[in-house]
mmCIF file of C-alpha atoms in Angstrom:
data_model
loop_
_atom_site.group_PDB
_atom_site.id
_atom_site.type_symbol
_atom_site.label_atom_id
_atom_site.label_comp_id
_atom_site.label_asym_id
_atom_site.label_seq_id
_atom_site.Cartn_x
_atom_site.Cartn_y
_atom_site.Cartn_z
ATOM 1 C CA ALA A 1 26.153 -51.446 22.819
ATOM 2 C CA GLU A 2 27.173 -48.768 25.074
ATOM 3 C CA ALA A 3 28.185 -46.017 22.182
ATOM 4 C CA ILE A 4 24.427 -46.584 20.386
ATOM 5 C CA VAL A 5 23.667 -45.665 24.744
ATOM 6 C CA ARG A 6 25.580 -42.871 24.655
ATOM 7 C CA GLU A 7 24.498 -41.729 21.139
ATOM 8 C CA VAL A 8 20.657 -42.097 22.073
ATOM 9 C CA GLN A 9 21.426 -40.561 24.892
ATOM 10 C CA ALA A 10 23.326 -37.284 23.394
ATOM 11 C CA VAL A 11 20.132 -36.466 20.635
ATOM 12 C CA ALA A 12 17.691 -37.645 23.188
ATOM 13 C CA THR A 13 18.982 -34.310 25.280
ATOM 14 C CA ARG A 14 19.223 -32.142 21.918
ATOM 15 C CA VAL A 15 15.656 -32.893 21.569
ATOM 16 C CA GLU A 16 14.526 -32.605 25.372
ATOM 17 C CA GLN A 17 16.297 -29.114 25.149
ATOM 18 C CA SER A 18 13.996 -27.889 22.273
ATOM 19 C CA GLY A 19 10.703 -28.799 24.135
ATOM 20 C CA ARG A 20 9.895 -32.099 22.628
ATOM 21 C CA ASP A 21 9.940 -36.017 23.724
ATOM 22 C CA ALA A 22 12.688 -38.207 22.256
ATOM 23 C CA VAL A 23 11.133 -41.191 20.216
ATOM 24 C CA LEU A 24 13.311 -43.612 18.671
ATOM 25 C CA ILE A 25 11.744 -44.574 15.463
ATOM 26 C CA CYS A 26 13.684 -48.097 13.633
ATOM 27 C CA ALA A 27 13.217 -50.552 11.710
ATOM 28 C CA SER A 28 10.456 -53.346 13.253
ATOM 29 C CA ARG A 29 13.328 -56.148 13.196
ATOM 30 C CA LEU A 30 14.866 -53.700 15.442
ATOM 31 C CA ARG A 31 12.631 -52.772 17.957
ATOM 32 C CA PRO A 32 12.460 -54.792 20.289
ATOM 33 C CA PRO A 33 16.587 -55.415 20.608
ATOM 34 C CA LEU A 34 16.731 -51.173 21.065
ATOM 35 C CA GLN A 35 13.877 -51.022 23.291
ATOM 36 C CA GLN A 36 15.736 -53.669 25.530
ATOM 37 C CA LEU A 37 18.733 -52.024 24.994
ATOM 38 C CA ILE A 38 17.659 -48.805 25.674
ATOM 39 C CA ALA A 39 15.546 -49.311 28.547
ATOM 40 C CA ALA A 40 18.855 -50.668 30.309
ATOM 41 C CA GLY A 41 20.393 -47.135 30.395
ATOM 42 C CA ALA A 42 19.792 -44.505 32.037
ATOM 43 C CA ARG A 43 17.473 -42.567 29.642
ATOM 44 C CA ARG A 44 14.066 -42.813 28.982
ATOM 45 C CA VAL A 45 13.353 -42.304 25.199
ATOM 46 C CA ALA A 46 9.773 -44.407 23.679
ATOM 47 C CA VAL A 47 11.045 -46.746 20.901
ATOM 48 C CA LEU A 48 9.012 -47.753 18.241
ATOM 49 C CA SER A 49 8.988 -49.178 15.066
ATOM 50 C CA ILE A 50 8.134 -46.914 11.607
ATOM 51 C CA ASN A 51 5.018 -49.480 11.196
ATOM 52 C CA GLU A 52 3.263 -48.834 14.371
ATOM 53 C CA LEU A 53 3.003 -44.862 13.347
ATOM 54 C CA GLY A 54 -0.336 -44.546 11.762
ATOM 55 C CA PRO A 55 -0.821 -42.359 8.585
ATOM 56 C CA GLN A 56 -1.643 -39.190 10.712
ATOM 57 C CA VAL A 57 1.717 -39.011 12.642
ATOM 58 C CA ARG A 58 4.329 -36.716 11.031
ATOM 59 C CA VAL A 59 7.751 -37.211 12.019
ATOM 60 C CA GLU A 60 10.000 -34.652 12.424
ATOM 61 C CA ARG A 61 13.770 -36.007 12.777
ATOM 62 C CA MET A 62 15.275 -33.933 15.041
ATOM 63 C CA GLY A 63 18.678 -36.022 15.067
ATOM 64 C CA VAL A 64 20.016 -39.402 14.060
ATOM 65 C CA VAL A 65 21.993 -41.967 16.086
ATOM 66 C CA ASN A 66 24.648 -43.277 14.201
ATOM 67 C CA VAL A 67 27.280 -45.271 15.702
ATOM 68 C CA ALA A 68 30.600 -45.976 13.484
ATOM 69 C CA ALA A 69 31.663 -49.406 14.364
ATOM 70 C CA GLU A 70 34.530 -50.149 16.234
ATOM 71 C CA THR A 71 37.326 -52.300 15.958
ATOM 72 C CA VAL A 72 39.109 -54.384 18.471
#
């Protein structure tokens, strides 16, 4: 979970440095747990599901959150 928060923060920082607001877009079923996880982190990043975006919304991918599975 910490790795996801760190990666979201890193991507959000890069996006914000380009003068844009960071928004994490994910699958509908992932939105509630991701929103809760991200809200617990230091950075405020909006979390939306792809289904919440209207047809008029133009999405520009500025980064991808990718965390490899950790082995214990």
